[in-house]
PDB file of C-alpha atoms in Angstrom:
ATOM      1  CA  UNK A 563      73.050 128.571  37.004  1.00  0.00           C
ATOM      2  CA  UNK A 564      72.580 128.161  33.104  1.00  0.00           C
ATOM      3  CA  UNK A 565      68.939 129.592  31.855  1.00  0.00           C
ATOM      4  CA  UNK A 566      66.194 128.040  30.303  1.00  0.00           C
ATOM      5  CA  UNK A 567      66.352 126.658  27.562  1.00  0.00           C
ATOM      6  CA  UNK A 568      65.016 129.898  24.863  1.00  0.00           C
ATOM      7  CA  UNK A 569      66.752 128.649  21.188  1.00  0.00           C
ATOM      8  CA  UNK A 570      64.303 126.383  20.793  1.00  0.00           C
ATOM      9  CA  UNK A 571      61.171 128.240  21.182  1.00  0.00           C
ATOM     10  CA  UNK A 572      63.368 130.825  19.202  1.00  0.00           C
ATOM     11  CA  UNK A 573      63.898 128.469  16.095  1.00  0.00           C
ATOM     12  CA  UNK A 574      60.493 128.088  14.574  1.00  0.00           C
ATOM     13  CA  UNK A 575      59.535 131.723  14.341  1.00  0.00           C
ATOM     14  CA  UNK A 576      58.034 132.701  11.411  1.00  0.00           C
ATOM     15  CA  UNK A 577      60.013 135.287   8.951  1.00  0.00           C
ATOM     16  CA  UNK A 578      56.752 137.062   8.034  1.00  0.00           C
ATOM     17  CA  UNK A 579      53.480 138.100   9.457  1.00  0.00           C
ATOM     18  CA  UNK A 580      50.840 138.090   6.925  1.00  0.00           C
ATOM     19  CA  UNK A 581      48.282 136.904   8.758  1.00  0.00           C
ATOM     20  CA  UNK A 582      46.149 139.359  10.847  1.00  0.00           C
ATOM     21  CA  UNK A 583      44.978 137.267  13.942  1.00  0.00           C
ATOM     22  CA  UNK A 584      48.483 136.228  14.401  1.00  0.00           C
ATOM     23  CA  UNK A 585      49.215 140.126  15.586  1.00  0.00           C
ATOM     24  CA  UNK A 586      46.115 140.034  17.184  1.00  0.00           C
ATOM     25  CA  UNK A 587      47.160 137.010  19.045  1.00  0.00           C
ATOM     26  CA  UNK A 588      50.716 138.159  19.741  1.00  0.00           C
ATOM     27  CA  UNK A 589      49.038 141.819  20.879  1.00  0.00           C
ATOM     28  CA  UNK A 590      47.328 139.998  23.685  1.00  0.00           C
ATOM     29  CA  UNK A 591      49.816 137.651  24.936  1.00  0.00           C
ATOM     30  CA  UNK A 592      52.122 140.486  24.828  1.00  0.00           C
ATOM     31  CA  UNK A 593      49.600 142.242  27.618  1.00  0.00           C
ATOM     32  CA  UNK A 594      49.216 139.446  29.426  1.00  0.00           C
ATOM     33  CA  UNK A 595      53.223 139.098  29.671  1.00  0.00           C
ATOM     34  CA  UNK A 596      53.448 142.845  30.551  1.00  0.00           C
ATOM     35  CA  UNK A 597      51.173 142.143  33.819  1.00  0.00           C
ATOM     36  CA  UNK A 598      52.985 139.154  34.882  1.00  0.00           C
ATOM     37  CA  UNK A 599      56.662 141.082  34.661  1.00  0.00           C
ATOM     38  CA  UNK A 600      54.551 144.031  36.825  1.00  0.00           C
ATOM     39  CA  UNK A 601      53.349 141.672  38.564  1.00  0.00           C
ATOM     40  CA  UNK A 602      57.123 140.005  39.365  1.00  0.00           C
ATOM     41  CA  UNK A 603      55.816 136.249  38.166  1.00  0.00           C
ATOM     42  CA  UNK A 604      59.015 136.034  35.805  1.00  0.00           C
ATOM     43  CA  UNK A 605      58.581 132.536  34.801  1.00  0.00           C
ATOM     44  CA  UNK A 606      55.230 133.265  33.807  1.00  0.00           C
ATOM     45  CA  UNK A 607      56.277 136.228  31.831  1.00  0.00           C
ATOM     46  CA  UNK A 608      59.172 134.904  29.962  1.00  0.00           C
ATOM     47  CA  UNK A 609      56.652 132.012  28.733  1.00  0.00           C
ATOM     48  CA  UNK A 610      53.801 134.541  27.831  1.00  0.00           C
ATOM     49  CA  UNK A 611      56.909 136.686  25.970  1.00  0.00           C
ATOM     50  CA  UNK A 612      57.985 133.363  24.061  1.00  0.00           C
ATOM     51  CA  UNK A 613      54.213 132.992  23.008  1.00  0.00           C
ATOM     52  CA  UNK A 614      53.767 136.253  21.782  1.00  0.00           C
ATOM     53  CA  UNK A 615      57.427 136.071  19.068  1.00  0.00           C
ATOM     54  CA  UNK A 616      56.090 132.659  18.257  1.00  0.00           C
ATOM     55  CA  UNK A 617      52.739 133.917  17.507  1.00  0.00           C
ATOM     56  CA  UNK A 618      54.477 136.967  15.665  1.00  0.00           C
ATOM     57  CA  UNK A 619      54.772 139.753  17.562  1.00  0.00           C
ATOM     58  CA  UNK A 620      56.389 142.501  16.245  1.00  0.00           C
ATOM     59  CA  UNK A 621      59.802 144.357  17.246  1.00  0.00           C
ATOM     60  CA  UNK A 622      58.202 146.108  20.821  1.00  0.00           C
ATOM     61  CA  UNK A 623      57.464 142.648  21.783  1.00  0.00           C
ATOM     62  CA  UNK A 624      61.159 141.701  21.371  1.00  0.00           C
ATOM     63  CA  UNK A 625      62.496 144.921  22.538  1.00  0.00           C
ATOM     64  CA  UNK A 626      60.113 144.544  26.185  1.00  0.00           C
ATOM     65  CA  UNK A 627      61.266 140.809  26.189  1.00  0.00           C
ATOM     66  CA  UNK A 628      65.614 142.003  26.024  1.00  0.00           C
ATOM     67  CA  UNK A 629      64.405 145.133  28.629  1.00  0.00           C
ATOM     68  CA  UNK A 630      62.874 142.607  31.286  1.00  0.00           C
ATOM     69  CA  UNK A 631      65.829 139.705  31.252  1.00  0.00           C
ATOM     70  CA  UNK A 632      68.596 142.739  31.174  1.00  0.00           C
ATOM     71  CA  UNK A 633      66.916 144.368  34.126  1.00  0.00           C
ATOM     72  CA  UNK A 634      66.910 141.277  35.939  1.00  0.00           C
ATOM     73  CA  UNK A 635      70.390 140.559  35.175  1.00  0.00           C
ATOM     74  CA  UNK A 636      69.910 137.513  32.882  1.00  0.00           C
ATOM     75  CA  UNK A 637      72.193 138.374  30.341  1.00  0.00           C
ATOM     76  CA  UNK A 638      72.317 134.869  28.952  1.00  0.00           C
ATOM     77  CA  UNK A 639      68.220 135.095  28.452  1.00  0.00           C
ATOM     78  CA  UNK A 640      68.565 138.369  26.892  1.00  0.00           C
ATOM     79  CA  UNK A 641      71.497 137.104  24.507  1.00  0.00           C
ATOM     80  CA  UNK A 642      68.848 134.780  23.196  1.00  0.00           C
ATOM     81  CA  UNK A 643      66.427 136.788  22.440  1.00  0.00           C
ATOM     82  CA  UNK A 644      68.674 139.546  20.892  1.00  0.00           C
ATOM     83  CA  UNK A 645      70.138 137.067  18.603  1.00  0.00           C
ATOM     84  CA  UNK A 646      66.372 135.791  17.650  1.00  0.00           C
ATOM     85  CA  UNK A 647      65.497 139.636  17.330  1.00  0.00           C
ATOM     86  CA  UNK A 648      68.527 139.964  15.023  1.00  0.00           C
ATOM     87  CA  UNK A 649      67.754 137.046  13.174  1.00  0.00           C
ATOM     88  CA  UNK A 650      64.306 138.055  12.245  1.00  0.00           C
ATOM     89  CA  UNK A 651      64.661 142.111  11.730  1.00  0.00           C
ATOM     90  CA  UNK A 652      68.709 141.927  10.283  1.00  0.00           C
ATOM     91  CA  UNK A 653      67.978 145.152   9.687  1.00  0.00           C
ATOM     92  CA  UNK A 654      66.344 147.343  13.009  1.00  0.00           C
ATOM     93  CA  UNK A 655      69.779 148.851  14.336  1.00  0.00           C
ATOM     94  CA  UNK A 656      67.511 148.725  17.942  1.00  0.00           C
ATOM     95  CA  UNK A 657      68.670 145.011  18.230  1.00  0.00           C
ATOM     96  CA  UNK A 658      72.320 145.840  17.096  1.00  0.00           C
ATOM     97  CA  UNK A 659      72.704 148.702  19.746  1.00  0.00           C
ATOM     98  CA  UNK A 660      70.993 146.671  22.638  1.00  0.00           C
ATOM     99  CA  UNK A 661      73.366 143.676  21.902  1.00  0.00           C
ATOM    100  CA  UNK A 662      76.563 145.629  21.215  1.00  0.00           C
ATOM    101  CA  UNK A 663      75.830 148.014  24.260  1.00  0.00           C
ATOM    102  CA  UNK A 664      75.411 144.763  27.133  1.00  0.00           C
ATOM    103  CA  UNK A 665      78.322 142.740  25.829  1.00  0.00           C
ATOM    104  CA  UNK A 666      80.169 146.528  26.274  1.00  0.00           C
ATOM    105  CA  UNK A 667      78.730 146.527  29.796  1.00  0.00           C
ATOM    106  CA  UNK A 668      79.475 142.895  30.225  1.00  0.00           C
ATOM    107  CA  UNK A 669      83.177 143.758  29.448  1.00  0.00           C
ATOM    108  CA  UNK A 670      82.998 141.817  26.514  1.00  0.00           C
ATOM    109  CA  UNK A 671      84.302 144.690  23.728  1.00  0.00           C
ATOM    110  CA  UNK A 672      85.926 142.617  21.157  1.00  0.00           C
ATOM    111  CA  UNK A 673      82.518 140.790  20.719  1.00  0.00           C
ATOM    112  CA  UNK A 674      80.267 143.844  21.411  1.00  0.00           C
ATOM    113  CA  UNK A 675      82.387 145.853  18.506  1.00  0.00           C
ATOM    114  CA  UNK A 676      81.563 142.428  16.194  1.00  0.00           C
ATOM    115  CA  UNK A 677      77.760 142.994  16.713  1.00  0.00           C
ATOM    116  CA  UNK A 678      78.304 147.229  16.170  1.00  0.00           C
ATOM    117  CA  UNK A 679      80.340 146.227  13.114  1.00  0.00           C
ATOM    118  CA  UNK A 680      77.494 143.688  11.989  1.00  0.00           C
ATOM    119  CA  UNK A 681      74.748 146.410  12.708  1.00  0.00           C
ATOM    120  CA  UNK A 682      76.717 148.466  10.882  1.00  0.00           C
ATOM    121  CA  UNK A 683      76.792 146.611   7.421  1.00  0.00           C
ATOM    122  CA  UNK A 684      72.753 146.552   7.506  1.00  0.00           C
ATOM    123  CA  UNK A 685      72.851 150.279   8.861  1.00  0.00           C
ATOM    124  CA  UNK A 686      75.948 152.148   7.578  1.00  0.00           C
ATOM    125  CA  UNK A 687      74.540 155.735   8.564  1.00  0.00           C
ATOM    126  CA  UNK A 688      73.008 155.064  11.593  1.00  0.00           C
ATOM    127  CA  UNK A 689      74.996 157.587  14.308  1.00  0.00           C
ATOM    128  CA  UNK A 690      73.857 155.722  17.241  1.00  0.00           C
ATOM    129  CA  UNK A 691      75.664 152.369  16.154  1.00  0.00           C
ATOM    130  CA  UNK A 692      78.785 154.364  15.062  1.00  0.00           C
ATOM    131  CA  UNK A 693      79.130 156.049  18.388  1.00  0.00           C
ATOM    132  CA  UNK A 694      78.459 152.742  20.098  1.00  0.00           C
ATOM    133  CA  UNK A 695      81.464 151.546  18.076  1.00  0.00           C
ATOM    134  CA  UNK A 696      83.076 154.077  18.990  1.00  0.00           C
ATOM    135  CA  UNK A 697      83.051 154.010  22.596  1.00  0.00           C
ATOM    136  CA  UNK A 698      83.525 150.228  22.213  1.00  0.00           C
ATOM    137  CA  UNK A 699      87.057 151.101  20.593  1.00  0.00           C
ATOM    138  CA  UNK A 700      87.749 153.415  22.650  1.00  0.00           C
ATOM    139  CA  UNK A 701      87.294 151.423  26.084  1.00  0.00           C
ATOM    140  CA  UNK A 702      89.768 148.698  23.809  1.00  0.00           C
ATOM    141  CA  UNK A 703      92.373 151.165  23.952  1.00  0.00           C
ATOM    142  CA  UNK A 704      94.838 149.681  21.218  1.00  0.00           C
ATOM    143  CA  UNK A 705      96.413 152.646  19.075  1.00  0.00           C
ATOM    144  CA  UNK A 706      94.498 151.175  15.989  1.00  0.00           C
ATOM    145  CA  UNK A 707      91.192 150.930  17.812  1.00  0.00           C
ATOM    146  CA  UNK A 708      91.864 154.715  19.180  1.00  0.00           C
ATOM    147  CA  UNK A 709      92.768 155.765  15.723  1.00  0.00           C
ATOM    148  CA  UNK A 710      89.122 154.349  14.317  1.00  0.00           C
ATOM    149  CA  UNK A 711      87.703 155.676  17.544  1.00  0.00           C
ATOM    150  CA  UNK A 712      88.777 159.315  16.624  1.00  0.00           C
ATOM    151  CA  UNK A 713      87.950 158.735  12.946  1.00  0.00           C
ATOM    152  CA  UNK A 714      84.079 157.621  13.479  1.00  0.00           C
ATOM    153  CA  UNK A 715      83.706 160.732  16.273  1.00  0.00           C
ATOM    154  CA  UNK A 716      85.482 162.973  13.883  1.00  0.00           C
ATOM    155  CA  UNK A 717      82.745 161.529  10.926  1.00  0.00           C
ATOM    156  CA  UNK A 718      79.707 161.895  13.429  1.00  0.00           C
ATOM    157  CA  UNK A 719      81.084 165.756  14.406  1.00  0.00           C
ATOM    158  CA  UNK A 720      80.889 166.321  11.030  1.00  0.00           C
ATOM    159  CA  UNK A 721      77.728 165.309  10.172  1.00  0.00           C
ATOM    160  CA  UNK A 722      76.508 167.247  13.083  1.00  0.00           C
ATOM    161  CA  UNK A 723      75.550 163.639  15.266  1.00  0.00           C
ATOM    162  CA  UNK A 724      78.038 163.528  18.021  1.00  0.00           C
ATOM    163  CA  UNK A 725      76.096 163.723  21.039  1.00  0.00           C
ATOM    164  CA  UNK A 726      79.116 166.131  22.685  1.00  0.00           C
ATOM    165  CA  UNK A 727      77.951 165.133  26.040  1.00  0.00           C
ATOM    166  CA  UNK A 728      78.728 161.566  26.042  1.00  0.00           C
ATOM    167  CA  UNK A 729      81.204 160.498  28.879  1.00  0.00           C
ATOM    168  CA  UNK A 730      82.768 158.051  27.064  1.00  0.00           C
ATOM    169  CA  UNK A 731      83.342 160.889  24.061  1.00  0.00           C
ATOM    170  CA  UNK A 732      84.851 163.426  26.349  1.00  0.00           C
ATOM    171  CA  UNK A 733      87.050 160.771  28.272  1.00  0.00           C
ATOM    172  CA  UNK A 734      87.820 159.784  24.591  1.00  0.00           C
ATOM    173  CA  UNK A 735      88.689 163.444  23.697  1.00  0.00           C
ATOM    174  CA  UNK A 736      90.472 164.418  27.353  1.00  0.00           C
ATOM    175  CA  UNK A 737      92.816 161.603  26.826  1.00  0.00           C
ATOM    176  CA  UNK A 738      93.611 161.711  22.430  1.00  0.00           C
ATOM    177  CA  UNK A 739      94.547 165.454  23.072  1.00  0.00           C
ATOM    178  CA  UNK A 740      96.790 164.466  25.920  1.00  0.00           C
ATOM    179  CA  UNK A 741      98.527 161.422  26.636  1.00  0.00           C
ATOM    180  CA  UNK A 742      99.555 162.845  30.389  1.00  0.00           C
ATOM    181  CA  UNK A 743      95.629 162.914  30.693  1.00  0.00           C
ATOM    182  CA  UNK A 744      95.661 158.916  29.784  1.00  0.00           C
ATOM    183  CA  UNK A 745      98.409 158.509  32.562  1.00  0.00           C
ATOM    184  CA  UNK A 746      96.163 160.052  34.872  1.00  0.00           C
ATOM    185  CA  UNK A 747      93.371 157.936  33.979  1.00  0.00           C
ATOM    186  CA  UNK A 748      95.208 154.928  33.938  1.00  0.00           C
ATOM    187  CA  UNK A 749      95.858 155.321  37.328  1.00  0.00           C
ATOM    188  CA  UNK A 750      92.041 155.662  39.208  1.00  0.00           C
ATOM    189  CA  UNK A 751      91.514 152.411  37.206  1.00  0.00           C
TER     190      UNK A 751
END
């Protein structure tokens, strides 16, 4: 089943908010959206959601909007809206992170390390996208992506922004310090 149509509603957003009774506007469409996703009326809330970017709602709006259509499993809805998010804040890592981290879920890692990489070049020291990238290389599991892999953890150690308890970092760490332990892994897969 392919989703609704979004782009379009997407396409004529506008770039800048300068106008106060446009956030106004956006604020209470954006309610009214919230209580038809509590509600369950989906349809209802997806339109309310589109009303409230078009009226120029700011980054919450989007961020509430990407929440709903991942927790319902619409990936291709929340795709859309990501890349509209993206589009009109290039430079909120938020958007970069929720995008990379789905297409990671989705199995997609070449393209979810494209969108860290991207978020990247508008946020260069932002940890969170780094480690993303990180555990995006090393779920790739080529020697060169492993080798990038170690060198982004070993930057984030250093800076004192590893978060140590990651899974994916000590799975990372278990199997770089010893290739038996990557054997071993390989084979629960």
């Amino acid at each position: 089943m392919s989703p609704e149509p979004l782009g379009a509603t997407f396409s004529a957003l506008p770039t800048a908010v300068t106008d106060q009774s446009l956030n106004s506007d956006a604020n209470a469409l954006y309610q009214q959206a919230a209580v038809a996703r509590t509600e369950g009326r989906i349809a209802d809330a997806r339109r309310l959601f589109q009303q409230a970017i078009t009226s120029g709602a700011d980054k919450p709006v989007f961020v509430a909007f990407v929440k709903m259509e991942m927790e319902r499993g619409s990936s291709a809805h929340a795709e859309v809206v990501l890349e509209s998010a993206i589009s009109r804040f290039p430079d909120d890592a938020v958007f970069y992170d929720m995008y990379g981290q789905m297409e990671r879920r989705r199995g997609a890692l070449h393209n979810a390390a494209k969108i860290l990489r991207e978020g990247i070049k508008h946020n260069p020291i932002h940890a969170l996208l780094r480690q993303g990238l990180a555990r995006v290389l090393g779920d790739l599991g080529t020697p060169e992506s492993l080798q990038e892999a170690n060198l982004l953890y070993t930057q984030l150690e250093r800076e004192g922004k590893l978060n140590r308890h990651d899974g994916s970092y000590q799975r990372f760490r278990a199997l770089h310090q010893s290739p038996r332990a990557g054997l071993a892994y390989e084979a629960f897969e």
